[in-house]
Coordinates of C-alpha atoms and ligand atoms in Angstrom, one line a residue:
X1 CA -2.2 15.0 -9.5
X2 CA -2.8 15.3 -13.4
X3 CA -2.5 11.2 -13.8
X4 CA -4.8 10.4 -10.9
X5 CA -7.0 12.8 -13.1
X6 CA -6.4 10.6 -16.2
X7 CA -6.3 7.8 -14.6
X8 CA -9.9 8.3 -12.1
X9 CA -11.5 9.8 -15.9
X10 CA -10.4 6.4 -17.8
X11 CA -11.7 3.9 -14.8
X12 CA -14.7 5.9 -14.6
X13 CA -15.8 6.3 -17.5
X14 CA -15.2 2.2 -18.5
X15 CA -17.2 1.0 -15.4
X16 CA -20.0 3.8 -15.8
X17 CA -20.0 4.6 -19.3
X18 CA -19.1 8.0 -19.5
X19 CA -16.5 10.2 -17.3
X20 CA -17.5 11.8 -13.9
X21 CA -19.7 15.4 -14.1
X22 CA -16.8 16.3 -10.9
X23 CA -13.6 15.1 -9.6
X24 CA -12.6 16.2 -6.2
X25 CA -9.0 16.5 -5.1
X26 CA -8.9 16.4 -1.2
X27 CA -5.4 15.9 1.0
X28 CA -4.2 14.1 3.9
X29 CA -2.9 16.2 6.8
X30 CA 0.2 16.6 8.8
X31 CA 0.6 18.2 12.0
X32 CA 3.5 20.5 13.1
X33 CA 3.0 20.4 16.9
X34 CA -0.2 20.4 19.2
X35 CA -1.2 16.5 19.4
X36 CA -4.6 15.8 21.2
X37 CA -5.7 19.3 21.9
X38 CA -8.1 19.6 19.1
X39 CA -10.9 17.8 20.9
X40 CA -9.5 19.5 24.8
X41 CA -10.5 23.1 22.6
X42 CA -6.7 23.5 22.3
X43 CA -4.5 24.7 19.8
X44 CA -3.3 22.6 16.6
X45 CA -1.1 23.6 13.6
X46 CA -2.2 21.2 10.4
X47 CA -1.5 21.4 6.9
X48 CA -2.6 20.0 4.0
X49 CA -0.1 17.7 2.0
X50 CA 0.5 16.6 -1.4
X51 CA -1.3 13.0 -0.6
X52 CA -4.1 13.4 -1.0
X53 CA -7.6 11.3 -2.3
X54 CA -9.4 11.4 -5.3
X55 CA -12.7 11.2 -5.9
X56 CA -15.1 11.6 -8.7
X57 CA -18.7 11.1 -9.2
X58 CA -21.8 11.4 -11.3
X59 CA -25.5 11.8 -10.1
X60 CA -28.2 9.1 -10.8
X61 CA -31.8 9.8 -11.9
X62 CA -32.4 7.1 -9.0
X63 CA -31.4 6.7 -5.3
X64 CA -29.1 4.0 -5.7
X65 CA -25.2 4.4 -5.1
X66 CA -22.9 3.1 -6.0
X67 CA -19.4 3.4 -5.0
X68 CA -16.2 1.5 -6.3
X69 CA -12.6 1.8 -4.4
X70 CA -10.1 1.6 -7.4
X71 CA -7.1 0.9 -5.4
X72 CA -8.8 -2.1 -4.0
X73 CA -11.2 -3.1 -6.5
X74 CA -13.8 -3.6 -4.5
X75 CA -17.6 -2.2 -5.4
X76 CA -19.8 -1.4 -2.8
X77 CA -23.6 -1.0 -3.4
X78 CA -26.6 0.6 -1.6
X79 CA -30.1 2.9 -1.8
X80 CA -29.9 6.1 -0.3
X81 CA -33.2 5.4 1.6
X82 CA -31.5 2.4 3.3
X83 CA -28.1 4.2 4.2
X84 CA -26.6 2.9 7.2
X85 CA -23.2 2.0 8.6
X86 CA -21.5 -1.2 6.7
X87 CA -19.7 -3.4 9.2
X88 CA -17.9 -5.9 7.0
X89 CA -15.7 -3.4 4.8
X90 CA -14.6 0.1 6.4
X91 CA -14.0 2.5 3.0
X92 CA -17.8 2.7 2.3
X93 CA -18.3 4.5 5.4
X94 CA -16.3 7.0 4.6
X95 CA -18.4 8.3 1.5
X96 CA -22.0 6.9 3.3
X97 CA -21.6 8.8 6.6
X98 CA -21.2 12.5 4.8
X99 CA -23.4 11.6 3.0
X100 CA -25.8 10.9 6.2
X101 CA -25.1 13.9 7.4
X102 CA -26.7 15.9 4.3
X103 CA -30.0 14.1 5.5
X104 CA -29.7 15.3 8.8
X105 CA -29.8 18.6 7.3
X106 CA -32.8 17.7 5.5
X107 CA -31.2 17.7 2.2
X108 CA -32.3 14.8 0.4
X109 CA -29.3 13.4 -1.9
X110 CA -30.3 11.4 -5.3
X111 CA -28.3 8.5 -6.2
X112 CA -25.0 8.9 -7.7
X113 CA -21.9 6.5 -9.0
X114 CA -18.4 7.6 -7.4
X115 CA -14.7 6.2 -7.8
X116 CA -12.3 6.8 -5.1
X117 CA -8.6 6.7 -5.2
X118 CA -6.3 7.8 -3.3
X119 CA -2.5 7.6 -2.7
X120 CA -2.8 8.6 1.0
X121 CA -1.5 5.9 3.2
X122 CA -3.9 4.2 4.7
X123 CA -3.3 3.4 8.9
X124 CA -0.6 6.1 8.6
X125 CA -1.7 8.9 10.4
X126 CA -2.3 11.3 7.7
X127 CA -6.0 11.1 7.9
X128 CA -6.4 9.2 4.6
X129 CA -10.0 8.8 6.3
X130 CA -11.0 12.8 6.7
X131 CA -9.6 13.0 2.9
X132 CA -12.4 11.2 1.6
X133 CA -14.9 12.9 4.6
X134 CA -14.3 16.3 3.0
X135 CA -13.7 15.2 -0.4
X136 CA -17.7 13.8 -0.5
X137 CA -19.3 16.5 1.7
X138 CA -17.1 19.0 -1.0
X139 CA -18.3 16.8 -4.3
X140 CA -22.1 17.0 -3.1
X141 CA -22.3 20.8 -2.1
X142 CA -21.1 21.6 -5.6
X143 CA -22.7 19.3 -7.8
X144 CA -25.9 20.3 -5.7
X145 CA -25.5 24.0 -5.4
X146 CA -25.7 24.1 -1.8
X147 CA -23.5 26.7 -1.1
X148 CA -23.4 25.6 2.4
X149 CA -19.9 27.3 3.6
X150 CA -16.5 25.7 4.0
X151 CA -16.4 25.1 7.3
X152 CA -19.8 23.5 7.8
X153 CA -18.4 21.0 5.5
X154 CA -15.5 20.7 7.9
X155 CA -18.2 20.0 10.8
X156 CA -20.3 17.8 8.6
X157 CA -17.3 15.6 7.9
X158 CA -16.1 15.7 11.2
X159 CA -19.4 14.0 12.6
X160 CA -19.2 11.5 9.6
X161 CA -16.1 10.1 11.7
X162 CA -18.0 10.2 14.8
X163 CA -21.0 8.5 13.7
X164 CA -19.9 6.1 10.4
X165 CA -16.5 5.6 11.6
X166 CA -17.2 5.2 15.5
X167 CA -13.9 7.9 16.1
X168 CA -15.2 10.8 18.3
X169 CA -12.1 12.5 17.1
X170 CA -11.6 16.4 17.0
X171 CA -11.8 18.9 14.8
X172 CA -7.9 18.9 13.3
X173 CA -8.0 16.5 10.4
X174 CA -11.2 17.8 8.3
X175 CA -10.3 21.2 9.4
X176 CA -6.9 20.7 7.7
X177 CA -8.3 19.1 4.9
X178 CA -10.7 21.5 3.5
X179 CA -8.7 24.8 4.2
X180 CA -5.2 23.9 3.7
X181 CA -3.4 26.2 1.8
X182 CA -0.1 25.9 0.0
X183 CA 2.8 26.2 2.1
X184 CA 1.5 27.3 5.3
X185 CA 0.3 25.9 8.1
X186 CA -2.9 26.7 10.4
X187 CA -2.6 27.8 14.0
X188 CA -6.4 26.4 14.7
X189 CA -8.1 27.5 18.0
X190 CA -10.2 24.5 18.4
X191 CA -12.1 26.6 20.8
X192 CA -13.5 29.8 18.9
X193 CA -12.6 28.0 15.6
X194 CA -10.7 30.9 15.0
X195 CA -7.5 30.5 12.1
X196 CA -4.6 32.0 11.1
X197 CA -2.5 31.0 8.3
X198 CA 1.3 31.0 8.7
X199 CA 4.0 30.9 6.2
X200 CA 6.1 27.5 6.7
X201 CA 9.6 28.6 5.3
X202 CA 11.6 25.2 5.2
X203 CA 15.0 27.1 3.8
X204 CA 17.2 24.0 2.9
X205 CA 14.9 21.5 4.8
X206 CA 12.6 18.9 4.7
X207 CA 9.3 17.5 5.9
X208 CA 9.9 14.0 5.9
X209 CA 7.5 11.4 7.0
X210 CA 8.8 7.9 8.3
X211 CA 6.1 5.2 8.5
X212 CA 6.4 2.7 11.4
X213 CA 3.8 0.1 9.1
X214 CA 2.4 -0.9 12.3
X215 CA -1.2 0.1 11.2
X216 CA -3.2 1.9 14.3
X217 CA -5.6 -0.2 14.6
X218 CA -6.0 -0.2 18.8
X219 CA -5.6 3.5 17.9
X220 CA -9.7 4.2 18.2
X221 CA -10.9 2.6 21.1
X222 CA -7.5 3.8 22.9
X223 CA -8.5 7.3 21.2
X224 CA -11.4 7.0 22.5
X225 CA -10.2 6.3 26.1
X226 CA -7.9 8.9 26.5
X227 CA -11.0 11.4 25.2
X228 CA -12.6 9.5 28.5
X229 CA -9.4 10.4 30.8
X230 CA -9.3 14.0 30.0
X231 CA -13.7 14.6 30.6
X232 CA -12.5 12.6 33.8
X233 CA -9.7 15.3 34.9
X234 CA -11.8 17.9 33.9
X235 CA -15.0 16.9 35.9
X236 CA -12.5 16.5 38.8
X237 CA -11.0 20.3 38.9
X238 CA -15.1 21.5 37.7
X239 CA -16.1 19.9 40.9
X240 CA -14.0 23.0 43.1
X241 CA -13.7 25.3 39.8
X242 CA -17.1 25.5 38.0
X243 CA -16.5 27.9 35.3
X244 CA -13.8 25.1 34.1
X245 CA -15.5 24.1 30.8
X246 CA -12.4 22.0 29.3
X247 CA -9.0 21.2 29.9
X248 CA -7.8 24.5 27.9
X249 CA -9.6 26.3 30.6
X250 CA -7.3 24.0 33.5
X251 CA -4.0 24.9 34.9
X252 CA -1.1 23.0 36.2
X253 CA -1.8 24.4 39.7
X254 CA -5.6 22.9 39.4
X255 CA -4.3 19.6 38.3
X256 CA -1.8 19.6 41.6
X257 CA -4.8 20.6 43.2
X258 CA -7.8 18.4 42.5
X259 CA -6.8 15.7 39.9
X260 CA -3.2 14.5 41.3
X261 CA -4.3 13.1 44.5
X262 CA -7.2 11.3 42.8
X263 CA -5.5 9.5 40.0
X264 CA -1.8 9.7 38.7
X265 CA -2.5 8.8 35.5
X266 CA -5.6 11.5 34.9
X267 CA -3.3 14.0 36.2
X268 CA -0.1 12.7 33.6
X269 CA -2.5 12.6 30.9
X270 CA -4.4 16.0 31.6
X271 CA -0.6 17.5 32.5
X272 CA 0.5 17.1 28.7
X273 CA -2.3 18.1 27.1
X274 CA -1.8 21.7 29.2
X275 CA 2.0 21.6 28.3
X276 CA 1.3 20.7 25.0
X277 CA -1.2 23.4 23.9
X278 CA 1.4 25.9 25.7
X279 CA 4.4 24.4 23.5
X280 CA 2.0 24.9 20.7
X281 CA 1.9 28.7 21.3
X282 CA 5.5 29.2 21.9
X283 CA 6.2 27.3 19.0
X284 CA 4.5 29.5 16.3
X285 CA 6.8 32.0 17.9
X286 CA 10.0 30.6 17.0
X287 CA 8.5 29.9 13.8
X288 CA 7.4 33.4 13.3
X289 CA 10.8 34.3 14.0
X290 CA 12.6 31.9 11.6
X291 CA 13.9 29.8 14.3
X292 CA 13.5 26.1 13.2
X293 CA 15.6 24.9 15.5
X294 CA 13.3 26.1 18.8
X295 CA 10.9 24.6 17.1
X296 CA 12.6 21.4 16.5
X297 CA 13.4 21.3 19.8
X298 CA 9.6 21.0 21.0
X299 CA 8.9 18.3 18.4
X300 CA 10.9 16.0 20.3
X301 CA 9.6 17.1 23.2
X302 CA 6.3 16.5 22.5
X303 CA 6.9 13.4 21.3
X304 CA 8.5 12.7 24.7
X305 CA 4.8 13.6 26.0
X306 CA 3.4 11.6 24.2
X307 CA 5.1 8.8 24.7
X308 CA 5.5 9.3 28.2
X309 CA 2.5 10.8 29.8
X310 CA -0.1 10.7 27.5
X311 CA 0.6 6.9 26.2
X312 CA -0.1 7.0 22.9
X313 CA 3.1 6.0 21.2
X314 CA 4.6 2.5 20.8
X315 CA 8.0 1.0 20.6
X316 CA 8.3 1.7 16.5
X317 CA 7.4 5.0 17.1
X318 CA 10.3 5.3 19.7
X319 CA 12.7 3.6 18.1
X320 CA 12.0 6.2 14.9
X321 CA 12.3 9.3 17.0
X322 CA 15.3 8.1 19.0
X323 CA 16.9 7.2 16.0
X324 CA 17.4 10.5 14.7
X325 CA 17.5 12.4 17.9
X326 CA 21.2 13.1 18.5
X327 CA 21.8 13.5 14.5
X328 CA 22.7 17.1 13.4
X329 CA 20.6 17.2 10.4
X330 CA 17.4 16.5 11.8
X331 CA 16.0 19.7 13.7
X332 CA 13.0 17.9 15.5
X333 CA 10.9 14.7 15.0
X334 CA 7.8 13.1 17.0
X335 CA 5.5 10.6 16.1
X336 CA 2.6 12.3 14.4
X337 CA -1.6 12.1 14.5
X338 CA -3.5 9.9 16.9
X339 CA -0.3 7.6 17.8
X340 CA -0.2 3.3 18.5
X341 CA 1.8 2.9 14.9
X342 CA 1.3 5.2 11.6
X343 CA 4.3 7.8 11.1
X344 CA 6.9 10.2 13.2
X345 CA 7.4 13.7 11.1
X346 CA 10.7 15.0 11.1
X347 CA 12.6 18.1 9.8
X348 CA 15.4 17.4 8.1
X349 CA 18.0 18.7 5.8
X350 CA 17.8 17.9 2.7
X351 CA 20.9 16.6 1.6
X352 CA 20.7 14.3 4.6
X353 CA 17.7 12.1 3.8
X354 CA 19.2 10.2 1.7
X355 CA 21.4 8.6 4.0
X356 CA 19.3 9.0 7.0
X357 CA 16.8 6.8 5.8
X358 CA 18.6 4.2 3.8
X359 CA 20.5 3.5 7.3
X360 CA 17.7 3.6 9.0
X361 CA 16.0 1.0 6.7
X362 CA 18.1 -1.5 7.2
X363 CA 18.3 -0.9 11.4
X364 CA 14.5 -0.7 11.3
X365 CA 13.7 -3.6 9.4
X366 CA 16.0 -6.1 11.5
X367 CA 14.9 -4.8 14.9
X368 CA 11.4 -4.1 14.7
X369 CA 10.7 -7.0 11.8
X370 CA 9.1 -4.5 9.6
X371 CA 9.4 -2.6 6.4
X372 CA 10.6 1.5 7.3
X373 CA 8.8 3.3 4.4
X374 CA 9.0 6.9 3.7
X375 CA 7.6 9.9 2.0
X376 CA 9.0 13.4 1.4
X377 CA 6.3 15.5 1.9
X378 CA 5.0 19.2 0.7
X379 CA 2.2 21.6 1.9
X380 CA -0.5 21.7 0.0
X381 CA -3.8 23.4 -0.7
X382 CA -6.8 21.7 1.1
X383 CA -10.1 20.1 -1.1
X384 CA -10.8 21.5 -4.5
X385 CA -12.2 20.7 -7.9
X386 CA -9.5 19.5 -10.3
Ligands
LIG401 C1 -6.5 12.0 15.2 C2 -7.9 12.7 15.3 C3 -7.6 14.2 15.5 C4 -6.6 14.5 16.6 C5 -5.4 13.6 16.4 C6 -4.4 13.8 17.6 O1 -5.9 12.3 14.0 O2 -8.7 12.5 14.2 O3 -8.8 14.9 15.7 O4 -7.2 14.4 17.8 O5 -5.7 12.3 16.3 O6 -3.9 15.1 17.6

């Protein structure tokens, strides 16, 4: 963290002439179990990791902005009266659209110069996108004295997806982002918004992340689409059961009932996200309870879910999870996030990972003609001032 610091403050202050007034420190996610709920008012159990972006910035005394990406070199120019989403280049959209969403709340920005850097994979799944959401929404409610609370700031940068980013995802990643706290996870109702934090005692294990490198591009208009299926299933059962709202409100018995002998695939898709949220639930038990290995056990099968009713995973993905799947040291692993490529998580001991994942290097990169990269991860605290 300290030599991002340094390194942000030295690039910022050559290109702008003096250091930034603020530099925000704002993590990518992981997610324990609970994939998809978040926008079916589910349950989902984030964290905030040690990967996080980085992002410092100075006001103007004029409305122009102007952004640079350090990692890419690239600068990106524009006046706040003339904001709008670029089509060309994607990162600028991730500072302009919280930035839109200020306006909205008829609080008029003035120009400013910001650097961004950030050594969360990008395409991963670790939501190197809501890390720079939530780190600009955070940046511009301090340096402004807004004081508008945390988890407006969550909703502000969840929109900024929506609308600069064309991803009507759910609530999870910026949710993750901005409260994380240092080693625990969040049981999030994505319904009442309602958290609680819980402990996440590895004891002798791992988190360890495995990245597939096939980049999830197909990921938002498939996202998208399977946000489509489960309105679909839902409208279906609200048609005989009005007071159905979402598919949290839905049972198995209803899908049987009212979405199976419409349209197999609705029902598959709606079916897993009402397993899932109740695996969700009876997960946070066993970890309550210190059993890691119950919980393991749903990882994978979730990940089975996904793969197999839900459709979201793809043949990397697979060939990670059923790679470590009969192998004593690893209690649980699924592919992780919004799926089609990016990274399976995976508990594992620690001794093991060593020789887990230089074997599965090797296998990985002859079969699927890819590289196999990996990152030992640890939870974090969500966005703050550093
Ligand atoms: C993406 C979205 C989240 C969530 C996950 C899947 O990360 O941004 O809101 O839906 O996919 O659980």
């Amino acid at each position: 963290m300290d030599s991002m610091k340094e390194k942000l403050k030295k690039i910022f202050a050559e290109k702008f002439g003096s250091p930034p007034q603020l530099i925000i420190r704002s993590p990518g996610r992981i997610n324990i179990i609970g994939e998809h709920t978040d926008y079916n008012n589910g349950f989902v159990l984030p964290a905030a990791i040690d990967k996080a972006a980085y992002f410092g910035v100075s006001l103007r005394d004029d409305n122009e902005m102007h952004l640079m990406a350090a990692d890419l070199s690239e600068d990106f120019s524009i006046r706040i009266s003339e904001l709008k989403p670029v089509a060309n280049i994607n990162w600028p959209n991730y500072i302009l659209g919280p930035v839109a969403q200020f306006q909205k709340k008829g609080i008029t920005l003035k120009g400013f110069n910001a650097i961004l850097m950030s050594d969360v994979p990008i395409g991963a799944g670790l939501s190197s996108s809501a890390a720079v959401e939530c780190a600009t929404t955070f940046a511009f409610n301090e340096l402004l004295d807004i004081r508008l609370e945390n988890i407006e700031l969550v909703k502000m940068s969840q929109m900024a997806e929506h609308e600069y980013a064309g991803v009507k995802c759910g609530i999870m990643d910026q949710f993750a982002c901005i409260m994380g706290k240092k080693d625990h996870v969040i049981k999030l109702d994505c319904h009442s918004l309602e958290y609680q934090y819980l402990p996440f005692k590895l004891e002798g294990y791992k988190i360890l992340l495995l990245n597939t490198n096939v980049k999830h591009s197909l990921g938002s208009s498939q996202y998208n689409a399977r946000l489509e299926e489960c309105e679909q299933a839902v409208e279906w059962v609200k048609e005989n059961v009005p007071d159905v709202q979402c598919l949290r409100d839905v049972s198995e018995t209803m899908l049987d009932k009212y979405v199976f002998p419409k349209n197999k695939l609705i029902d598959k898709r709606g079916r897993f996200i009402i397993q899932e949220i109740q695996r969700l639930q009876k997960a946070c038990e066993d970890l309550q309870k210190g059993d890691l290995n119950a919980l393991g056990k749903k990882m994978y099968l979730t990940h089975e879910g996904l793969s197999n009713m839900y459709g979201v995973s793809c043949k990397e993905l697979d060939y990670l999870v059923a790679a470590v799947k009969n192998n004593n040291a690893v209690l649980g692993a699924r592919m992780m996030g919004g799926g089609f490529g990016g990274c399976t998580i995976n508990l594992v001991k620690e001794d093991a990972i060593e020789s887990i994942t230089s074997g599965l290097q090797i296998r990985y990169e002859s079969e699927m003609k890819l590289p196999l990269t990996y990152y030992v991860t640890t939870i974090e605290n969500g966005t703050e001032i550093i």
